[in-house]
XYZ file of C-alpha atoms in Angstrom:
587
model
C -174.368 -14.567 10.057
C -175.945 -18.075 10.125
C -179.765 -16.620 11.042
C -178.894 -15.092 7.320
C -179.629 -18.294 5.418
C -183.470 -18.323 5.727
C -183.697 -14.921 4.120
C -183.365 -16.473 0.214
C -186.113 -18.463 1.398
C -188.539 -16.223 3.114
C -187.965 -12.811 0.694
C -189.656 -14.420 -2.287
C -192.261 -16.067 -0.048
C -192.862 -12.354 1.177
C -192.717 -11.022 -2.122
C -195.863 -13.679 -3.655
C -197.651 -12.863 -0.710
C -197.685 -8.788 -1.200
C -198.158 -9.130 -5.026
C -201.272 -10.990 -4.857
C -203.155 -7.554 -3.885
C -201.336 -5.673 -7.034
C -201.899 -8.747 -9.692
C -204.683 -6.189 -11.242
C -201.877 -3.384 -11.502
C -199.674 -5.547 -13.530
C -196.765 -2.821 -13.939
C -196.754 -2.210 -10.289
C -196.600 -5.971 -9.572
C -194.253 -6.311 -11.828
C -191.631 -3.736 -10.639
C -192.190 -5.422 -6.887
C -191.557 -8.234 -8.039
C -188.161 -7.485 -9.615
C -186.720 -5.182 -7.281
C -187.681 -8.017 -4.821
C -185.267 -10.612 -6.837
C -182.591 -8.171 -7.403
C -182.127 -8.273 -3.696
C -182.852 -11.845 -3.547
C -179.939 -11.517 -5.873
C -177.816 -9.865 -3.502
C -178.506 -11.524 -0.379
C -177.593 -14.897 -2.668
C -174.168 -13.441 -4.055
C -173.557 -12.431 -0.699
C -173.910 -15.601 1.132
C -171.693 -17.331 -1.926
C -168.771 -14.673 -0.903
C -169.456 -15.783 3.109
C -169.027 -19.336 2.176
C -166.238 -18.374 -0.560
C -164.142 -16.338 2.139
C -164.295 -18.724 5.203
C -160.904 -19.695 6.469
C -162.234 -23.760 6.740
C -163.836 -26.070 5.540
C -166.533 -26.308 9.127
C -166.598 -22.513 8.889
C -167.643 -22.536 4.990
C -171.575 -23.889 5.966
C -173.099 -21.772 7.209
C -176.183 -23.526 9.481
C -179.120 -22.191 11.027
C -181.683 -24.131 12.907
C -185.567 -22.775 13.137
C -187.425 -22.335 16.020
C -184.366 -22.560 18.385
C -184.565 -26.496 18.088
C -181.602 -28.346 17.723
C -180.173 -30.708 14.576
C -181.105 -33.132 13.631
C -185.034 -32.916 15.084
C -185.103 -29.051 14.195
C -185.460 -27.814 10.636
C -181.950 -27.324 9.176
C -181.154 -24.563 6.700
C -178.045 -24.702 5.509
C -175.341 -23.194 2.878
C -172.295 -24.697 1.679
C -170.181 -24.142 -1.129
C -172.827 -26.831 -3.346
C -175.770 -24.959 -2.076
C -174.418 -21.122 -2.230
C -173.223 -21.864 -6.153
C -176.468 -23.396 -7.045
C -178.551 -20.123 -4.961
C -176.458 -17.273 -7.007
C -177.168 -18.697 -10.264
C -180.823 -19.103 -9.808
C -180.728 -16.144 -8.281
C -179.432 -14.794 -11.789
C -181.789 -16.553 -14.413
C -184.546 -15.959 -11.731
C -184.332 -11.944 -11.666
C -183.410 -11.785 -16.046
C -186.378 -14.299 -16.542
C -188.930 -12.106 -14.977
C -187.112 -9.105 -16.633
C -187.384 -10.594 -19.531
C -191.160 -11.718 -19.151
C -192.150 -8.199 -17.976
C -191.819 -6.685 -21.456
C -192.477 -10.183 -23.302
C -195.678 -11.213 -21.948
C -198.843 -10.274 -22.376
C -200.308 -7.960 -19.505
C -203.641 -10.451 -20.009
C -201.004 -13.640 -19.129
C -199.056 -11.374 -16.531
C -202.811 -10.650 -14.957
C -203.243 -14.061 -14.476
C -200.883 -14.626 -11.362
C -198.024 -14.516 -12.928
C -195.472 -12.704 -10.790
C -196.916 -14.508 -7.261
C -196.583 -17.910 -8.847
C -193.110 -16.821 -10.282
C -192.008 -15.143 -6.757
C -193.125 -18.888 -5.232
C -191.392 -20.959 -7.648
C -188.420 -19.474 -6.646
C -188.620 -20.074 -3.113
C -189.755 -23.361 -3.252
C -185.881 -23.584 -5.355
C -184.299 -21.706 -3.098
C -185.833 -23.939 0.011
C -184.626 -27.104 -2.110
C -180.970 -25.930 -1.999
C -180.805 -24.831 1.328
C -182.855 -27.731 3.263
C -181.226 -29.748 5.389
C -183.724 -32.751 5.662
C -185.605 -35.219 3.725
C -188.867 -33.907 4.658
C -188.458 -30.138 4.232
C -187.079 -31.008 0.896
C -190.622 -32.845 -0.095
C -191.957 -29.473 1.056
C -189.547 -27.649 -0.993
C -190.533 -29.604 -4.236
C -194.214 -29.468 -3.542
C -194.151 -25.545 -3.350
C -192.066 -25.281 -6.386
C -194.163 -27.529 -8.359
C -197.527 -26.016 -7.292
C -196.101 -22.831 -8.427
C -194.868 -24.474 -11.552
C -197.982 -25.986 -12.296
C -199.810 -22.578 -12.326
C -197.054 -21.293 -14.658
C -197.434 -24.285 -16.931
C -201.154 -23.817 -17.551
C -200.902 -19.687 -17.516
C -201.562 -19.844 -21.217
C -205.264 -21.680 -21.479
C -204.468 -22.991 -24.779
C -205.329 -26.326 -25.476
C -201.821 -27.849 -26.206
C -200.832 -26.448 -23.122
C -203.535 -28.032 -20.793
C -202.777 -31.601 -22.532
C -199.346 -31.283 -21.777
C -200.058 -29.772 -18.108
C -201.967 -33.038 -17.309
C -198.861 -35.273 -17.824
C -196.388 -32.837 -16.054
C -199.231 -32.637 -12.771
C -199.679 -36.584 -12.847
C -196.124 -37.504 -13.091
C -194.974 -35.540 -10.327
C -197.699 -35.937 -8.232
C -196.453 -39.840 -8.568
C -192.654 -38.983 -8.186
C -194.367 -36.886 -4.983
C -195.943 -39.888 -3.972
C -192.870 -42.446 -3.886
C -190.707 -39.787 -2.269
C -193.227 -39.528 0.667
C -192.864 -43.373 1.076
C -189.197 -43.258 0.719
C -189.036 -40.630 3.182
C -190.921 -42.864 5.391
C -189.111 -45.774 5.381
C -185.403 -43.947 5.686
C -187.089 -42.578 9.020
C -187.923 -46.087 10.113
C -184.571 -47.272 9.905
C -182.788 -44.972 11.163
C -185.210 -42.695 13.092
C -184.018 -38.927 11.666
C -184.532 -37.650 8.158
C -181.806 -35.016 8.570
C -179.194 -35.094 6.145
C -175.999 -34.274 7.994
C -177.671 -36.900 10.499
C -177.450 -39.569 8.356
C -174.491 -38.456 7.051
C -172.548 -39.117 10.570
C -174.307 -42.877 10.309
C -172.642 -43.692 7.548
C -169.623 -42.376 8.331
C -168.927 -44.299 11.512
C -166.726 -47.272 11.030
C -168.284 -50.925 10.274
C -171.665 -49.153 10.134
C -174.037 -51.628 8.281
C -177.009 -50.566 6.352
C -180.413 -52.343 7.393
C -181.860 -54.966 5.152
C -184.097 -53.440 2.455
C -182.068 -50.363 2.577
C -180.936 -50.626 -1.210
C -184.946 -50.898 -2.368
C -185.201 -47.757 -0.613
C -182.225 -46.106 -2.305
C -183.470 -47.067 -5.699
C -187.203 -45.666 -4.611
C -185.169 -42.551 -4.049
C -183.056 -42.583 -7.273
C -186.665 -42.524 -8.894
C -187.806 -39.569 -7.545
C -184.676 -37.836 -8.262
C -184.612 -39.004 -11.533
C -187.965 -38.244 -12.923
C -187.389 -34.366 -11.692
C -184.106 -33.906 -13.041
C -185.590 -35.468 -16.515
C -182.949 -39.048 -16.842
C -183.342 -41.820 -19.099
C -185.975 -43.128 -19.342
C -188.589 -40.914 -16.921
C -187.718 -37.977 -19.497
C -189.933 -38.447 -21.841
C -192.288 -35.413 -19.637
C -190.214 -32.240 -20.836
C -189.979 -32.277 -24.294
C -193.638 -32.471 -24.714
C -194.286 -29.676 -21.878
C -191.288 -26.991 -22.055
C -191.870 -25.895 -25.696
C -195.029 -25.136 -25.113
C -194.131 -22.313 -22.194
C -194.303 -18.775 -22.900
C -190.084 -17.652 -23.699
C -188.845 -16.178 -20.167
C -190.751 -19.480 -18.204
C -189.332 -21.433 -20.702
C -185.859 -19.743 -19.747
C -186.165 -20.050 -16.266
C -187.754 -23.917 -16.234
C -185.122 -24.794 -18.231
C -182.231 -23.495 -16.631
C -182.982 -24.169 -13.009
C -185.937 -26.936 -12.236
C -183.787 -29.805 -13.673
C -180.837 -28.767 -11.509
C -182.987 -29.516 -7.923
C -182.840 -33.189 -9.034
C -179.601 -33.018 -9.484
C -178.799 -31.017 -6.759
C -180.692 -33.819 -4.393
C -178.736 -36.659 -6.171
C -175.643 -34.932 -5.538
C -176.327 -34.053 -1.754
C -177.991 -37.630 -0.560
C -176.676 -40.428 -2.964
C -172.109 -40.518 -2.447
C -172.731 -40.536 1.307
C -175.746 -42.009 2.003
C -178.327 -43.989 -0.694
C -175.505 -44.746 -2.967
C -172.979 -45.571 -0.150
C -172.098 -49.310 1.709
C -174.045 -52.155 0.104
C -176.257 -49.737 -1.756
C -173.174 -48.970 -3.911
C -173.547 -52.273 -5.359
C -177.033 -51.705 -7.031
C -177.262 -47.999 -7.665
C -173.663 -47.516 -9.069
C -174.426 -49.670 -11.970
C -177.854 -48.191 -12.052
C -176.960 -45.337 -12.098
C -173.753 -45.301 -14.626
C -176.505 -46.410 -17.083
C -178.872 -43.782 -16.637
C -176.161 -41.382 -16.993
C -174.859 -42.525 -19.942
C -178.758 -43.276 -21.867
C -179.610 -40.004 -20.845
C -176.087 -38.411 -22.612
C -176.268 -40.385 -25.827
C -180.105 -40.792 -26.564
C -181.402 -36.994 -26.278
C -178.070 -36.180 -28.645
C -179.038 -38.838 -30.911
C -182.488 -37.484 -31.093
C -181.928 -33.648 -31.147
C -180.107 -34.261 -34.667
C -183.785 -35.339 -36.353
C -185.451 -32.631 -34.521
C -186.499 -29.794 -37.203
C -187.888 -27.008 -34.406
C -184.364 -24.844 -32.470
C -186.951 -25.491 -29.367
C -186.811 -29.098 -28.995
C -182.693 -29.147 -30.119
C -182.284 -27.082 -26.766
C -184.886 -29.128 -24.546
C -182.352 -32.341 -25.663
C -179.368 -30.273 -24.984
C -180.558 -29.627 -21.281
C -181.273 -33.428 -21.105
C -177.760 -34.319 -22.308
C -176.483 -31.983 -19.795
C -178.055 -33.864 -16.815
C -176.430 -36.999 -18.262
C -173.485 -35.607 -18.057
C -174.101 -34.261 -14.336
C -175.106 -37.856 -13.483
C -172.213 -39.315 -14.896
C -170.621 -37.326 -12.490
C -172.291 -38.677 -9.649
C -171.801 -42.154 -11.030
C -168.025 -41.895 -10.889
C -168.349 -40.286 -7.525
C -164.886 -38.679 -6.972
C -164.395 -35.849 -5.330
C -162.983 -33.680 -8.749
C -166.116 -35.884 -10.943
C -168.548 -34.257 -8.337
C -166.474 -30.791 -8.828
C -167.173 -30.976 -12.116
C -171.116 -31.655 -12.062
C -171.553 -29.096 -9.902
C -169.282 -26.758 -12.030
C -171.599 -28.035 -15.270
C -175.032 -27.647 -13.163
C -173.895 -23.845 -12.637
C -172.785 -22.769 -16.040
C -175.765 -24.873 -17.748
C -177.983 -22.483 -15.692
C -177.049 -19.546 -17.057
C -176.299 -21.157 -20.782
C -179.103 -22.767 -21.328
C -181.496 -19.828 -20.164
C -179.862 -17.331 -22.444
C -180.022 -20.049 -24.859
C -183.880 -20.092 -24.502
C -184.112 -16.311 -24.720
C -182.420 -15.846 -27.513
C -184.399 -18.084 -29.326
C -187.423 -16.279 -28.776
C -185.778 -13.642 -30.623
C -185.446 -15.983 -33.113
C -188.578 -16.141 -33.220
C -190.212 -12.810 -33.139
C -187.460 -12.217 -36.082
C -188.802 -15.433 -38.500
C -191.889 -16.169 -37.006
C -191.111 -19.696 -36.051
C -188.208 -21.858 -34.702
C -188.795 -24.198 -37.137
C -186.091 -24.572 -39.770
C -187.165 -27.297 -41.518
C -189.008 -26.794 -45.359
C -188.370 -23.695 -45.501
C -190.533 -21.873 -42.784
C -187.829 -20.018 -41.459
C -185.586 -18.198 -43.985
C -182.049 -19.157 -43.953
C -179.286 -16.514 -44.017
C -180.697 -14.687 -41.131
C -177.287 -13.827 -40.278
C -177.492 -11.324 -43.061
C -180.239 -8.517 -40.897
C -179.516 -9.931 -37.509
C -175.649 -10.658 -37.336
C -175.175 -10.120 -33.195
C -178.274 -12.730 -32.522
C -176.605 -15.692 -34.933
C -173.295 -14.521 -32.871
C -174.459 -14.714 -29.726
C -176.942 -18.333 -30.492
C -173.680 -19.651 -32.421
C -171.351 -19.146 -28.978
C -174.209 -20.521 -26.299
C -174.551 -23.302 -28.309
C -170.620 -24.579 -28.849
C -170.802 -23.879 -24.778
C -173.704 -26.435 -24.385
C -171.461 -28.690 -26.460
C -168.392 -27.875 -24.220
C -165.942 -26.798 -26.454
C -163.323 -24.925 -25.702
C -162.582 -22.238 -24.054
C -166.440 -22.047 -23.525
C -168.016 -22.417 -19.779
C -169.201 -26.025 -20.492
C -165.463 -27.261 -21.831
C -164.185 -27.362 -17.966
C -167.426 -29.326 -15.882
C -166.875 -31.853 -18.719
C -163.240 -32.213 -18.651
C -163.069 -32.850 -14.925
C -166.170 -35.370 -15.204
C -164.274 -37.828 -18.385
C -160.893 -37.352 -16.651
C -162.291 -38.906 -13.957
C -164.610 -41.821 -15.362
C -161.287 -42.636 -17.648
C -159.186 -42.270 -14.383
C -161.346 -44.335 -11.664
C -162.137 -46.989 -13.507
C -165.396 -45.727 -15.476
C -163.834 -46.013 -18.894
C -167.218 -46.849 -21.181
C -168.942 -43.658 -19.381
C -166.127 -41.429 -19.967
C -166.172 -42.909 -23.895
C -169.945 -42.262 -24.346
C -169.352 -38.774 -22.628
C -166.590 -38.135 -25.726
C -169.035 -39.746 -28.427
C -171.992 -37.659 -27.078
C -170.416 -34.624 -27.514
C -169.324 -35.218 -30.891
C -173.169 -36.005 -31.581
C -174.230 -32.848 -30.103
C -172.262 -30.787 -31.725
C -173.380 -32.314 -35.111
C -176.957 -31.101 -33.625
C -176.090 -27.833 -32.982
C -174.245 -27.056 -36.094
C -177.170 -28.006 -37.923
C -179.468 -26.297 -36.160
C -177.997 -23.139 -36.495
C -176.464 -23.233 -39.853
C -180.464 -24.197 -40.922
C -181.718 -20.464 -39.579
C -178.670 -18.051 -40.025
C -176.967 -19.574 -42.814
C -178.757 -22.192 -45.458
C -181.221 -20.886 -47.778
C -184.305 -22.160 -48.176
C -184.262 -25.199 -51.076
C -186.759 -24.110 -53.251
C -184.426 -20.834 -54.203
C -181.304 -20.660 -56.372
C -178.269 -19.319 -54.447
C -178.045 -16.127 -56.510
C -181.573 -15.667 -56.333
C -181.174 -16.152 -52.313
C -178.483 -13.683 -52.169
C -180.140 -10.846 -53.755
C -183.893 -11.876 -52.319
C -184.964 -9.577 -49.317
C -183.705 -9.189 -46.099
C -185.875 -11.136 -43.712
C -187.914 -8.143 -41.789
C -186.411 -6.683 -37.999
C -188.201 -7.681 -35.611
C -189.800 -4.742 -33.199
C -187.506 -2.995 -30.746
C -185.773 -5.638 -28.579
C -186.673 -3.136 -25.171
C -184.150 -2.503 -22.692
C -186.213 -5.526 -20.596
C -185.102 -7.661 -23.200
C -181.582 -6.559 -23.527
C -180.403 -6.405 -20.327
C -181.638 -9.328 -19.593
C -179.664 -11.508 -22.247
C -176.851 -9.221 -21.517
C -176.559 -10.070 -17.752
C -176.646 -13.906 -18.736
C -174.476 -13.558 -21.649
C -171.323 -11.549 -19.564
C -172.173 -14.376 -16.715
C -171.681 -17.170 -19.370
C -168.560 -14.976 -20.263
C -166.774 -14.672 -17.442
C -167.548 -18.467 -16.660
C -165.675 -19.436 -19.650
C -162.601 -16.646 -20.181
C -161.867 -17.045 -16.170
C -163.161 -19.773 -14.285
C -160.653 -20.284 -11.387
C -162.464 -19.039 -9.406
C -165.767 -20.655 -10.189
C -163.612 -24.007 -10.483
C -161.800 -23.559 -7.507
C -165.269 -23.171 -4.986
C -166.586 -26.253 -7.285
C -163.605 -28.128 -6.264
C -163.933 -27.303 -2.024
C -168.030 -28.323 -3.291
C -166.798 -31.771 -4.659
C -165.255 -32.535 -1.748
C -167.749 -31.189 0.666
C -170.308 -33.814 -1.283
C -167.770 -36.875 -1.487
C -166.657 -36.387 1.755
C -169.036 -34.445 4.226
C -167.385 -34.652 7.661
C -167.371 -30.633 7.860
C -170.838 -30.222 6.605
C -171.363 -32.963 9.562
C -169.833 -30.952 12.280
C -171.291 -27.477 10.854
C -175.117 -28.859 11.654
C -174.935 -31.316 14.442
C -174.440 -30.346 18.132
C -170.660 -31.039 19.446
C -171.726 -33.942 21.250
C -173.167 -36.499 18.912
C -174.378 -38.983 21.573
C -176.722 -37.026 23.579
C -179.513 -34.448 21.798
C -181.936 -33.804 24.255
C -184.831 -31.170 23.299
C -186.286 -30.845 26.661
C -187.114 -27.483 28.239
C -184.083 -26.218 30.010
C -184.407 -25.702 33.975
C -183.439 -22.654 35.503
C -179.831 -22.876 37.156
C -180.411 -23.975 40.930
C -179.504 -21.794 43.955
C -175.886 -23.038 44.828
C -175.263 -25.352 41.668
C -173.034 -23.455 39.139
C -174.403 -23.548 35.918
C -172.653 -25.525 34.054
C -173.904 -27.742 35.967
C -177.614 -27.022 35.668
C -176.841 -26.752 31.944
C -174.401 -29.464 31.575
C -176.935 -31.945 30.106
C -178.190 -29.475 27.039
C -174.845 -29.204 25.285
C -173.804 -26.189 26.564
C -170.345 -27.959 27.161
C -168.462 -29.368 24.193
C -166.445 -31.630 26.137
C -168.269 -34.730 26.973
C -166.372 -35.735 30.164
C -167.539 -32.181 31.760
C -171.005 -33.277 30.557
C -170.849 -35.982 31.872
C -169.773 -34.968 35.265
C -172.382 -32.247 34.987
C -174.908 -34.954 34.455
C -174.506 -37.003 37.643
C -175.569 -33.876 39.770
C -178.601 -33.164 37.738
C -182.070 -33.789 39.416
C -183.872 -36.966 38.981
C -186.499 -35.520 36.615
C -184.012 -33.661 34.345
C -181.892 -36.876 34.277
C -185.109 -38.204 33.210
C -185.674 -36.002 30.379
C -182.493 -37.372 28.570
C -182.750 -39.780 26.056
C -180.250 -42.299 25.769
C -177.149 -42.188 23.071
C -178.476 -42.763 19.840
C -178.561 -46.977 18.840
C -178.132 -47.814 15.358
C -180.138 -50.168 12.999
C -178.230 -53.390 13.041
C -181.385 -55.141 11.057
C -183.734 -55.218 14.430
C -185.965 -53.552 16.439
C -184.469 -49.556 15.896
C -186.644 -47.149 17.908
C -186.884 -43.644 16.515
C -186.520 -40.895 18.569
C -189.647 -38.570 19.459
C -190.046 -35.014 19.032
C -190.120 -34.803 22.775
C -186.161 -36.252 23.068
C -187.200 -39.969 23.911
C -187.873 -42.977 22.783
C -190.922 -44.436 20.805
């Protein structure tokens, strides 16, 4: 079952490679495309009911290693509760996105490499929740941003190439410190494999190596300017309102989340762990809480329903990184609980603005240039907007009520009182936003009429057939955002086994590594000689989980294959660490 995990990562590779021949046929390209993510849809809800089912918590990751090479010097895929959430909902907005964008688009935008750049972006997400190493997730982030990039200039219009130029640059620094960061975690402590450094940290009286905490906050920087916190934010409400509707949708759903995601994986047991805890809790308990309060603050003077929703998904990663902040097991239950439902909310969210739009025109409600009482011709849209936006505020019984509970009963509870306050004062403020937003398209007629003239003026105009595309695609969001908020045990109960998996990752530990920590040793395997048993020939690859046989295995070995061995791994105690080679020595 474990070989399974690469396959969310290599179908949509697959499926950008044999579009690029049918990018002139844009309906056939199209149709690949999303039969290709409804199985990519599959395969994901399938591996969440693998992890979902398992009888433990070792037994609920699901690891593979590529190329037959062992942890932690292999490449590590794998799929935990965290992971398996996070790959079902992109899975989701990915497939109603590109629905959506099939009949939305224009085939002249759709010719120009749209579905392989979409198929890519997802696979460079999918590879960023299911890597299990610092440098694979660099590789992850630099396919999903090259594919981004293409999707952010697909347009050719000149507000969209100004903003494309800060979005390439920015990254291409974040890219940039998280190459350097990568480096120096490697030089002190010689792997860049997550469950790897995991086990360091988790050994008793471990002590981090001087400098360690610079690189943690290096890290927290990357992290930070992807997921869009206070202050490296300032990037996505310049860029995402100029996307196309379905990109918009999908960017704004799911590329914030692989920040979070990677704050939520490395920083409670490793870069925010030990010493480090002493400059990037404060740090980041700040960032959490500017990045709540100032995007609410600021969507209630926005006049556009585009930019109100490009705050709310900034407020929402506050609120995941207060999470992280407080760093309890039910706090990081609850972000990942939030991440998921903000996913789908804030995608349908998009998408049913830009039927706003093609019903007034505009998104702007400000002056009059979109007609107030909408509500009157297009009651099921100002319905539907009204309930996705109280569940971006989190009230009750709505899908975004129960990540934020669980996060503010635990700042209040663990000694995080001021972040749990600003979490309560930030979502009166956004629901101040929200209201007004909404009441200024569907309900408040435009000043320069009289009410009684309002009431009997014209009905603004339908807009042209919504398309089955269209509809289904809102649909399949909206029953997901549904069933999130009218039963979420079950969605809160796998959040909860994901909390603890993140605060406490001994099983995701034992899932990846080998059984013997001490010894990894990569060299070529002998054949079994004639009259030694094999466990004896074998005894020094791992083969045996019980170190004493191992052991006794390994005083029989020949010279060279004794040779071959590298010796039990020495941690950084602030001198002279030596990494260990791809070959299974020593540098």
């Amino acid at each position: 079952m474990n070989r399974w995990v690469v396959l969310p990562v290599l179908l949509p590779v697959l499926l950008g490679i044999a579009s690029l021949p049918l990018v002139p046929r844009v309906r056939a390209c199209g149709r690949v495309i999303s039969v290709g993510l409804v199985a990519n849809l599959g395969l994901c809800l399938w591996l969440l009911n693998a992890v979902a089912s398992a009888p433990d918590a070792v037994s609920a990751v699901l690891s593979s290693q590529m190329g037959g090479w062992a942890a932690p010097l292999g490449i590590s895929l794998v799929a935990d509760a965290t992971s398996s959430m996070l790959l079902a909902s992109t899975a989701l907005v990915a497939f109603c996105g590109h629905l959506y964008a099939v009949a939305a688009l224009p085939e002249t935008l759709q010719r120009r490499y749209f579905h392989p750049l979409f198929a890519f972006l997802v696979a460079g997400v999918n590879l960023s929740f299911l890597t299990g190493d610092l440098f694979n997730l660099f590789v992850a982030f630099e396919v999903m941003l090259m594919a981004s990039y293409g999707l952010v200039v697909l347009g050719g219009g000149r507000v969209q190439l100004a903003q494309a130029y800060k979005y390439v640059l920015l990254n291409l620094l974040a890219s940039t410190l998280f190459v350097t960061g990568a480096g120096l975690v490697y030089g002190m402590f010689g792997t860049l494999n997550v469950a790897d450094l995991c086990r360091t940290f988790l050994e008793p009286g471990f002590e981090p190596p001087a400098g360690f905490a610079a690189v943690s906050v290096t890290l927290l920087i990357v992290f930070a300017l992807k997921a869009g916190a206070f202050p490296l934010w300032f990037w996505l409400p310049d860029v995402y309102p100029s996307l196309p509707t379905p990109t918009l949708a999908v960017f704004g759903g799911v590329l914030t989340k692989v920040g979070v995601y990677a704050l939520a994986r490395l920083f409670p047991a490793v870069f925010g762990a030990n010493h480090a805890a002493d400059a990037i809790g404060p740090l980041l308990g700040l960032t959490a809480g500017a990045t709540m309060l100032v995007p609410a603050l600021m969507a209630v003077a926005y006049p556009r329903m585009r930019m109100v929703l490009c705050m709310m998904i900034l407020t929402g990663v506050g609120f995941a990184l207060a999470g992280i902040a407080v760093g309890s097991a039910d706090a990081l239950a609850g972000t990942v609980f939030y991440c998921v439902q903000s996913m789908l909310v804030v995608s349908v969210a998009f998408l049913l603005c830009g039927r706003l739009e093609a019903a007034a025109g505009t998104d702007r409600f400000r002056g009059g240039r979109v007609p107030g009482g909408l509500h009157r011709g297009h009651p099921w849209l100002a319905v539907g907007l009204l309930a996705i936006l109280l569940a971006l505020v989190g009230l009750p019984p709505l899908s975004g009520f129960y990540g934020k509970l669980l996060i503010v009963q635990e700042a209040l509870g663990t000694g995080h009182p001021v972040l749990g306050v600003v979490a309560l004062l930030t979502g009166a403020v956004t629901l101040l936003a929200v209201l007004r937003a909404w009441a200024g398209v569907f309900w408040v007629f435009p000043e320069a009429e009289e009410p009684a003239e309002a009431a009997a003026g014209p009905v603004p105009p339908a807009p042209a057939r919504c398309g089955w595309h269209r509809a289904v695609a809102v649909a399949l969001l909206l029953v997901a955002a549904g069933w999130m908020s009218l039963a979420p045990e079950p969605a809160l109960a796998l959040a909860k086994r994901a909390g603890a998996g993140l605060a406490e990752p001994t099983a995701y530990v034992r899932a990846v590594l080998p059984a013997d920590p001490a010894v990894i040793d990569v060299a070529p395997v002998p054949p079994p000689k004639i009259g030694k048993p094999t466990a004896e020939a074998y005894g020094k690859h791992g083969s045996s989980p019980d170190p004493a046989a191992s052991a006794h295995a390994g005083e029989h070995a020949d010279a060279t294959h004794a040779a071959a061995a590298p010796p039990p791994r020495s941690h950084h105690t602030g001198e002279g660490t030596t990494p260990r080679s791809s070959a299974g020595g020593t540098k």
